[in-house]
Amino acid sequence: MPPSPRLLGAPMSTPTPTIHQPEAADARSLADQAYYRIRELIVTLELPPGSLVSERDLMEQLGLGRTPIREALRDLARERLIEVYPRRGMFVSGVDVRDLAGLSEVRLTLEPRAARFAAERATATDREQIERLIRELEEVRAGSDERALIDLDQRIHRQIYRCTHNPFLEETLNEYYVLTLRIWFLVIDRVARLEDAVQEHSELLEAVLAGRGTAAERAMLRHVTSFEEAIRRVL
């Protein structure tokens, strides 16, 4: 049988969250445009886990043809955001606690090393961007806005990945981060960890900025570990 939702968070309140995917602005093909738009619908739960994916509805909603929609859905199936059941249809992949454990295992293996690489390889331009992110963290701390933190968290992680100057590692980490982000959106209204997360981000960015690879690696390890623990407590 097709999947049913296995884990649903509390209803989302306004404003509607978004995912940070700046490459979407450079998407030239219709299939790429469809991919980024559908991925956002899935990650932000506008298409919730277990829901039926209708090509016709997506065509109408996105104003795109059947071919780019199908190509996008194939790509999303490869990334495990869509599940395909022959003769039954396509469904948004479900989410359960095992997904969190598996994703955390990958992130705990790769992200601390990526943070070390970032500290060792960041260019002057990279460090300017990190300084801007540090300033933004102070504003989020003052505002205590969980959704603002989610947006900033996305940009921080993507900047760390970018600073590795390893496109293969960057692409892999972005893919797994997006899968983790969907779980965060599922439980956002039940997770209270703003202050801890801000402190973890500050330590991470300061270490990368100073070129301290070991400190950056340890800060990222603590951050990913505490994130999993915070999410697991409310599942």
PDB file of C-alpha atoms in Angstrom:
ATOM      1  CA  MET A   1       0.000   0.000   0.000  1.00  0.00           C
ATOM      2  CA  PRO A   2       1.129   3.604  -0.556  1.00  0.00           C
ATOM      3  CA  PRO A   3       2.634   5.256   2.503  1.00  0.00           C
ATOM      4  CA  SER A   4       0.614   7.210   5.013  1.00  0.00           C
ATOM      5  CA  PRO A   5       2.051  10.073   7.048  1.00  0.00           C
ATOM      6  CA  ARG A   6       4.168   8.570   9.812  1.00  0.00           C
ATOM      7  CA  LEU A   7       5.125  11.740  11.647  1.00  0.00           C
ATOM      8  CA  LEU A   8       3.236  14.993  11.562  1.00  0.00           C
ATOM      9  CA  GLY A   9       4.154  18.131  13.442  1.00  0.00           C
ATOM     10  CA  ALA A  10       1.874  20.805  14.758  1.00  0.00           C
ATOM     11  CA  PRO A  11       0.183  23.024  12.154  1.00  0.00           C
ATOM     12  CA  MET A  12       2.481  25.658  10.794  1.00  0.00           C
ATOM     13  CA  SER A  13       1.766  29.246  11.746  1.00  0.00           C
ATOM     14  CA  THR A  14       2.425  32.258   9.591  1.00  0.00           C
ATOM     15  CA  PRO A  15       4.680  33.355   8.057  1.00  0.00           C
ATOM     16  CA  THR A  16       5.153  30.337   5.804  1.00  0.00           C
ATOM     17  CA  PRO A  17       8.740  29.097   6.095  1.00  0.00           C
ATOM     18  CA  THR A  18      10.961  28.867   3.050  1.00  0.00           C
ATOM     19  CA  ILE A  19      14.124  27.032   2.131  1.00  0.00           C
ATOM     20  CA  HIS A  20      17.257  28.822   1.068  1.00  0.00           C
ATOM     21  CA  GLN A  21      18.157  27.706  -2.438  1.00  0.00           C
ATOM     22  CA  PRO A  22      19.824  30.602  -4.279  1.00  0.00           C
ATOM     23  CA  GLU A  23      20.745  28.358  -7.203  1.00  0.00           C
ATOM     24  CA  ALA A  24      17.046  28.306  -8.081  1.00  0.00           C
ATOM     25  CA  ALA A  25      17.402  31.856  -9.419  1.00  0.00           C
ATOM     26  CA  ASP A  26      19.896  30.564 -11.981  1.00  0.00           C
ATOM     27  CA  ALA A  27      17.794  27.600 -13.074  1.00  0.00           C
ATOM     28  CA  ARG A  28      17.539  27.853 -16.836  1.00  0.00           C
ATOM     29  CA  SER A  29      15.596  24.752 -17.819  1.00  0.00           C
ATOM     30  CA  LEU A  30      11.928  24.339 -16.976  1.00  0.00           C
ATOM     31  CA  ALA A  31      12.739  21.006 -15.356  1.00  0.00           C
ATOM     32  CA  ASP A  32      15.217  22.683 -13.002  1.00  0.00           C
ATOM     33  CA  GLN A  33      12.694  25.388 -12.158  1.00  0.00           C
ATOM     34  CA  ALA A  34      10.102  22.715 -11.407  1.00  0.00           C
ATOM     35  CA  TYR A  35      12.585  20.795  -9.271  1.00  0.00           C
ATOM     36  CA  TYR A  36      13.358  23.710  -6.958  1.00  0.00           C
ATOM     37  CA  ARG A  37       9.737  24.763  -6.628  1.00  0.00           C
ATOM     38  CA  ILE A  38       8.443  21.276  -5.884  1.00  0.00           C
ATOM     39  CA  ARG A  39      11.301  20.605  -3.468  1.00  0.00           C
ATOM     40  CA  GLU A  40      10.312  23.694  -1.503  1.00  0.00           C
ATOM     41  CA  LEU A  41       6.684  22.548  -1.379  1.00  0.00           C
ATOM     42  CA  ILE A  42       7.821  19.211   0.065  1.00  0.00           C
ATOM     43  CA  VAL A  43      10.377  20.492   2.565  1.00  0.00           C
ATOM     44  CA  THR A  44       8.096  23.231   3.914  1.00  0.00           C
ATOM     45  CA  LEU A  45       5.226  20.712   4.208  1.00  0.00           C
ATOM     46  CA  GLU A  46       2.875  22.339   1.725  1.00  0.00           C
ATOM     47  CA  LEU A  47       3.032  18.839   0.273  1.00  0.00           C
ATOM     48  CA  PRO A  48       3.025  16.870   3.541  1.00  0.00           C
ATOM     49  CA  PRO A  49       4.596  13.440   4.110  1.00  0.00           C
ATOM     50  CA  GLY A  50       2.528  10.645   2.639  1.00  0.00           C
ATOM     51  CA  SER A  51       0.426  12.875   0.396  1.00  0.00           C
ATOM     52  CA  LEU A  52      -0.403  11.923  -3.174  1.00  0.00           C
ATOM     53  CA  VAL A  53       1.570  13.838  -5.801  1.00  0.00           C
ATOM     54  CA  SER A  54      -0.631  14.933  -8.687  1.00  0.00           C
ATOM     55  CA  GLU A  55       1.161  15.927 -11.864  1.00  0.00           C
ATOM     56  CA  ARG A  56      -1.931  17.778 -13.036  1.00  0.00           C
ATOM     57  CA  ASP A  57      -2.210  19.785  -9.816  1.00  0.00           C
ATOM     58  CA  LEU A  58       1.476  20.698  -9.988  1.00  0.00           C
ATOM     59  CA  MET A  59       1.134  21.745 -13.610  1.00  0.00           C
ATOM     60  CA  GLU A  60      -1.687  24.088 -12.663  1.00  0.00           C
ATOM     61  CA  GLN A  61      -0.016  25.392  -9.513  1.00  0.00           C
ATOM     62  CA  LEU A  62       3.383  26.021 -11.094  1.00  0.00           C
ATOM     63  CA  GLY A  63       2.246  26.945 -14.588  1.00  0.00           C
ATOM     64  CA  LEU A  64       4.566  24.371 -16.151  1.00  0.00           C
ATOM     65  CA  GLY A  65       4.075  21.511 -18.586  1.00  0.00           C
ATOM     66  CA  ARG A  66       3.957  17.793 -17.901  1.00  0.00           C
ATOM     67  CA  THR A  67       7.481  17.028 -19.166  1.00  0.00           C
ATOM     68  CA  PRO A  68       9.427  19.354 -16.789  1.00  0.00           C
ATOM     69  CA  ILE A  69       7.203  18.279 -13.889  1.00  0.00           C
ATOM     70  CA  ARG A  70       7.952  14.616 -14.575  1.00  0.00           C
ATOM     71  CA  GLU A  71      11.677  15.251 -14.898  1.00  0.00           C
ATOM     72  CA  ALA A  72      11.680  17.139 -11.603  1.00  0.00           C
ATOM     73  CA  LEU A  73       9.775  14.374  -9.848  1.00  0.00           C
ATOM     74  CA  ARG A  74      12.281  11.784 -11.079  1.00  0.00           C
ATOM     75  CA  ASP A  75      15.109  13.850  -9.602  1.00  0.00           C
ATOM     76  CA  LEU A  76      13.240  14.224  -6.310  1.00  0.00           C
ATOM     77  CA  ALA A  77      12.642  10.475  -6.218  1.00  0.00           C
ATOM     78  CA  ARG A  78      16.389   9.925  -6.502  1.00  0.00           C
ATOM     79  CA  GLU A  79      16.806  12.233  -3.502  1.00  0.00           C
ATOM     80  CA  ARG A  80      14.199  10.229  -1.539  1.00  0.00           C
ATOM     81  CA  LEU A  81      11.703  13.046  -1.291  1.00  0.00           C
ATOM     82  CA  ILE A  82       9.264  11.247  -3.595  1.00  0.00           C
ATOM     83  CA  GLU A  83       8.290   7.576  -3.529  1.00  0.00           C
ATOM     84  CA  VAL A  84       7.033   5.955  -6.722  1.00  0.00           C
ATOM     85  CA  TYR A  85       4.593   3.025  -6.611  1.00  0.00           C
ATOM     86  CA  PRO A  86       3.906   1.432 -10.028  1.00  0.00           C
ATOM     87  CA  ARG A  87       0.212   1.544 -10.959  1.00  0.00           C
ATOM     88  CA  ARG A  88      -0.555   3.396  -7.726  1.00  0.00           C
ATOM     89  CA  GLY A  89       1.128   6.732  -8.169  1.00  0.00           C
ATOM     90  CA  MET A  90       3.693   8.980  -6.549  1.00  0.00           C
ATOM     91  CA  PHE A  91       3.686  10.056  -2.924  1.00  0.00           C
ATOM     92  CA  VAL A  92       5.703  12.432  -0.808  1.00  0.00           C
ATOM     93  CA  SER A  93       8.114  10.329   1.220  1.00  0.00           C
ATOM     94  CA  GLY A  94       7.124   9.692   4.806  1.00  0.00           C
ATOM     95  CA  VAL A  95       9.294  10.643   7.771  1.00  0.00           C
ATOM     96  CA  ASP A  96      10.015   8.718  10.950  1.00  0.00           C
ATOM     97  CA  VAL A  97      12.601   8.624  13.704  1.00  0.00           C
ATOM     98  CA  ARG A  98      14.812   6.225  11.740  1.00  0.00           C
ATOM     99  CA  ASP A  99      15.242   8.914   9.085  1.00  0.00           C
ATOM    100  CA  LEU A 100      16.573  11.303  11.708  1.00  0.00           C
ATOM    101  CA  ALA A 101      19.029   8.703  12.978  1.00  0.00           C
ATOM    102  CA  GLY A 102      20.287   7.891   9.500  1.00  0.00           C
ATOM    103  CA  LEU A 103      20.637  11.497   8.458  1.00  0.00           C
ATOM    104  CA  SER A 104      22.435  12.381  11.674  1.00  0.00           C
ATOM    105  CA  GLU A 105      24.854   9.514  11.147  1.00  0.00           C
ATOM    106  CA  VAL A 106      25.815  10.904   7.748  1.00  0.00           C
ATOM    107  CA  ARG A 107      26.002  14.486   8.976  1.00  0.00           C
ATOM    108  CA  LEU A 108      28.110  13.567  12.018  1.00  0.00           C
ATOM    109  CA  THR A 109      30.550  11.869   9.673  1.00  0.00           C
ATOM    110  CA  LEU A 110      30.812  14.633   7.062  1.00  0.00           C
ATOM    111  CA  GLU A 111      29.902  17.996   8.580  1.00  0.00           C
ATOM    112  CA  PRO A 112      32.590  18.260  11.272  1.00  0.00           C
ATOM    113  CA  ARG A 113      35.248  17.501   8.660  1.00  0.00           C
ATOM    114  CA  ALA A 114      33.651  20.049   6.333  1.00  0.00           C
ATOM    115  CA  ALA A 115      33.870  22.657   9.109  1.00  0.00           C
ATOM    116  CA  ARG A 116      37.580  21.903   9.502  1.00  0.00           C
ATOM    117  CA  PHE A 117      38.109  22.261   5.756  1.00  0.00           C
ATOM    118  CA  ALA A 118      36.164  25.530   5.794  1.00  0.00           C
ATOM    119  CA  ALA A 119      38.393  26.962   8.522  1.00  0.00           C
ATOM    120  CA  GLU A 120      41.502  25.908   6.644  1.00  0.00           C
ATOM    121  CA  ARG A 121      40.400  26.942   3.151  1.00  0.00           C
ATOM    122  CA  ALA A 122      38.146  29.987   3.518  1.00  0.00           C
ATOM    123  CA  THR A 123      39.187  32.912   1.344  1.00  0.00           C
ATOM    124  CA  ALA A 124      39.082  36.567   2.300  1.00  0.00           C
ATOM    125  CA  THR A 125      35.732  36.873   0.524  1.00  0.00           C
ATOM    126  CA  ASP A 126      34.429  33.836   2.385  1.00  0.00           C
ATOM    127  CA  ARG A 127      35.444  35.374   5.701  1.00  0.00           C
ATOM    128  CA  GLU A 128      33.665  38.623   4.889  1.00  0.00           C
ATOM    129  CA  GLN A 129      30.464  36.653   4.419  1.00  0.00           C
ATOM    130  CA  ILE A 130      31.055  34.814   7.691  1.00  0.00           C
ATOM    131  CA  GLU A 131      31.457  38.135   9.508  1.00  0.00           C
ATOM    132  CA  ARG A 132      28.080  39.236   8.122  1.00  0.00           C
ATOM    133  CA  LEU A 133      26.479  36.011   9.343  1.00  0.00           C
ATOM    134  CA  ILE A 134      27.927  36.567  12.814  1.00  0.00           C
ATOM    135  CA  ARG A 135      26.349  40.022  12.911  1.00  0.00           C
ATOM    136  CA  GLU A 136      23.007  38.546  11.842  1.00  0.00           C
ATOM    137  CA  LEU A 137      23.200  36.019  14.660  1.00  0.00           C
ATOM    138  CA  GLU A 138      23.220  38.856  17.177  1.00  0.00           C
ATOM    139  CA  GLU A 139      20.034  40.231  15.632  1.00  0.00           C
ATOM    140  CA  VAL A 140      18.337  36.820  15.777  1.00  0.00           C
ATOM    141  CA  ARG A 141      19.381  36.464  19.415  1.00  0.00           C
ATOM    142  CA  ALA A 142      17.655  39.747  20.194  1.00  0.00           C
ATOM    143  CA  GLY A 143      14.519  38.892  18.219  1.00  0.00           C
ATOM    144  CA  SER A 144      14.058  35.296  19.473  1.00  0.00           C
ATOM    145  CA  ASP A 145      12.401  34.297  16.205  1.00  0.00           C
ATOM    146  CA  GLU A 146      12.654  30.546  15.552  1.00  0.00           C
ATOM    147  CA  ARG A 147      11.840  30.910  11.865  1.00  0.00           C
ATOM    148  CA  ALA A 148      14.454  33.599  11.449  1.00  0.00           C
ATOM    149  CA  LEU A 149      16.916  31.191  13.009  1.00  0.00           C
ATOM    150  CA  ILE A 150      15.911  28.463  10.538  1.00  0.00           C
ATOM    151  CA  ASP A 151      16.565  30.809   7.642  1.00  0.00           C
ATOM    152  CA  LEU A 152      19.898  31.836   9.096  1.00  0.00           C
ATOM    153  CA  ASP A 153      20.805  28.239   9.929  1.00  0.00           C
ATOM    154  CA  GLN A 154      20.356  27.344   6.261  1.00  0.00           C
ATOM    155  CA  ARG A 155      22.613  30.160   5.126  1.00  0.00           C
ATOM    156  CA  ILE A 156      25.260  29.353   7.741  1.00  0.00           C
ATOM    157  CA  HIS A 157      25.460  25.708   6.772  1.00  0.00           C
ATOM    158  CA  ARG A 158      25.540  26.485   3.077  1.00  0.00           C
ATOM    159  CA  GLN A 159      28.335  29.000   3.664  1.00  0.00           C
ATOM    160  CA  ILE A 160      30.355  26.434   5.609  1.00  0.00           C
ATOM    161  CA  TYR A 161      29.879  23.912   2.815  1.00  0.00           C
ATOM    162  CA  ARG A 162      30.867  26.520   0.230  1.00  0.00           C
ATOM    163  CA  CYS A 163      34.028  27.368   2.160  1.00  0.00           C
ATOM    164  CA  THR A 164      35.287  23.806   1.769  1.00  0.00           C
ATOM    165  CA  HIS A 165      35.858  24.590  -1.912  1.00  0.00           C
ATOM    166  CA  ASN A 166      34.989  20.990  -2.662  1.00  0.00           C
ATOM    167  CA  PRO A 167      31.936  20.950  -4.964  1.00  0.00           C
ATOM    168  CA  PHE A 168      31.337  17.226  -4.461  1.00  0.00           C
ATOM    169  CA  LEU A 169      31.259  17.576  -0.690  1.00  0.00           C
ATOM    170  CA  GLU A 170      29.163  20.738  -0.923  1.00  0.00           C
ATOM    171  CA  GLU A 171      26.534  19.081  -3.107  1.00  0.00           C
ATOM    172  CA  THR A 172      26.330  16.014  -0.873  1.00  0.00           C
ATOM    173  CA  LEU A 173      25.969  18.045   2.305  1.00  0.00           C
ATOM    174  CA  ASN A 174      23.318  20.300   0.793  1.00  0.00           C
ATOM    175  CA  GLU A 175      21.250  17.270  -0.192  1.00  0.00           C
ATOM    176  CA  TYR A 176      21.339  15.756   3.297  1.00  0.00           C
ATOM    177  CA  TYR A 177      20.765  19.116   4.949  1.00  0.00           C
ATOM    178  CA  VAL A 178      17.535  19.605   2.967  1.00  0.00           C
ATOM    179  CA  LEU A 179      16.260  16.222   4.145  1.00  0.00           C
ATOM    180  CA  THR A 180      17.055  17.191   7.738  1.00  0.00           C
ATOM    181  CA  LEU A 181      15.375  20.556   7.280  1.00  0.00           C
ATOM    182  CA  ARG A 182      12.052  18.893   6.471  1.00  0.00           C
ATOM    183  CA  ILE A 183      12.155  17.099   9.833  1.00  0.00           C
ATOM    184  CA  TRP A 184      12.809  20.438  11.556  1.00  0.00           C
ATOM    185  CA  PHE A 185       9.764  21.968   9.888  1.00  0.00           C
ATOM    186  CA  LEU A 186       7.674  19.022  11.054  1.00  0.00           C
ATOM    187  CA  VAL A 187       8.373  19.744  14.723  1.00  0.00           C
ATOM    188  CA  ILE A 188       9.250  23.441  14.696  1.00  0.00           C
ATOM    189  CA  ASP A 189       6.417  24.432  17.036  1.00  0.00           C
ATOM    190  CA  ARG A 190       7.494  21.853  19.613  1.00  0.00           C
ATOM    191  CA  VAL A 191      11.228  22.540  19.687  1.00  0.00           C
ATOM    192  CA  ALA A 192      12.639  25.210  21.984  1.00  0.00           C
ATOM    193  CA  ARG A 193      16.389  25.468  21.484  1.00  0.00           C
ATOM    194  CA  LEU A 194      16.937  28.977  20.160  1.00  0.00           C
ATOM    195  CA  GLU A 195      19.538  30.138  22.663  1.00  0.00           C
ATOM    196  CA  ASP A 196      21.602  26.947  22.460  1.00  0.00           C
ATOM    197  CA  ALA A 197      21.523  26.980  18.675  1.00  0.00           C
ATOM    198  CA  VAL A 198      22.639  30.607  18.537  1.00  0.00           C
ATOM    199  CA  GLN A 199      25.576  29.853  20.822  1.00  0.00           C
ATOM    200  CA  GLU A 200      26.578  26.817  18.738  1.00  0.00           C
ATOM    201  CA  HIS A 201      26.467  28.834  15.532  1.00  0.00           C
ATOM    202  CA  SER A 202      28.524  31.618  17.065  1.00  0.00           C
ATOM    203  CA  GLU A 203      31.251  29.236  18.184  1.00  0.00           C
ATOM    204  CA  LEU A 204      31.299  27.550  14.778  1.00  0.00           C
ATOM    205  CA  LEU A 205      31.522  30.759  12.763  1.00  0.00           C
ATOM    206  CA  GLU A 206      34.111  32.328  15.040  1.00  0.00           C
ATOM    207  CA  ALA A 207      36.301  29.239  14.724  1.00  0.00           C
ATOM    208  CA  VAL A 208      36.024  29.222  10.924  1.00  0.00           C
ATOM    209  CA  LEU A 209      36.713  32.947  10.804  1.00  0.00           C
ATOM    210  CA  ALA A 210      39.851  32.508  12.894  1.00  0.00           C
ATOM    211  CA  GLY A 211      41.046  29.561  10.812  1.00  0.00           C
ATOM    212  CA  ARG A 212      40.938  27.184  13.800  1.00  0.00           C
ATOM    213  CA  GLY A 213      40.150  23.862  12.153  1.00  0.00           C
ATOM    214  CA  THR A 214      39.986  21.696  15.256  1.00  0.00           C
ATOM    215  CA  ALA A 215      37.711  24.135  17.076  1.00  0.00           C
ATOM    216  CA  ALA A 216      35.433  24.405  14.023  1.00  0.00           C
ATOM    217  CA  GLU A 217      35.243  20.620  13.758  1.00  0.00           C
ATOM    218  CA  ARG A 218      34.307  20.265  17.422  1.00  0.00           C
ATOM    219  CA  ALA A 219      31.729  23.075  17.248  1.00  0.00           C
ATOM    220  CA  MET A 220      30.007  21.472  14.266  1.00  0.00           C
ATOM    221  CA  LEU A 221      30.001  18.090  15.986  1.00  0.00           C
ATOM    222  CA  ARG A 222      28.278  19.611  19.037  1.00  0.00           C
ATOM    223  CA  HIS A 223      25.790  21.451  16.849  1.00  0.00           C
ATOM    224  CA  VAL A 224      24.679  18.429  14.813  1.00  0.00           C
ATOM    225  CA  THR A 225      24.536  16.247  17.937  1.00  0.00           C
ATOM    226  CA  SER A 226      22.432  18.705  19.930  1.00  0.00           C
ATOM    227  CA  PHE A 227      20.107  19.236  16.970  1.00  0.00           C
ATOM    228  CA  GLU A 228      19.374  15.513  16.778  1.00  0.00           C
ATOM    229  CA  GLU A 229      18.835  15.335  20.533  1.00  0.00           C
ATOM    230  CA  ALA A 230      16.433  18.306  20.486  1.00  0.00           C
ATOM    231  CA  ILE A 231      14.378  16.837  17.647  1.00  0.00           C
ATOM    232  CA  ARG A 232      14.363  13.322  19.118  1.00  0.00           C
ATOM    233  CA  ARG A 233      12.936  14.617  22.394  1.00  0.00           C
ATOM    234  CA  VAL A 234       9.716  15.726  20.693  1.00  0.00           C
ATOM    235  CA  LEU A 235       9.219  12.821  18.287  1.00  0.00           C
TER     236      LEU A 235
END
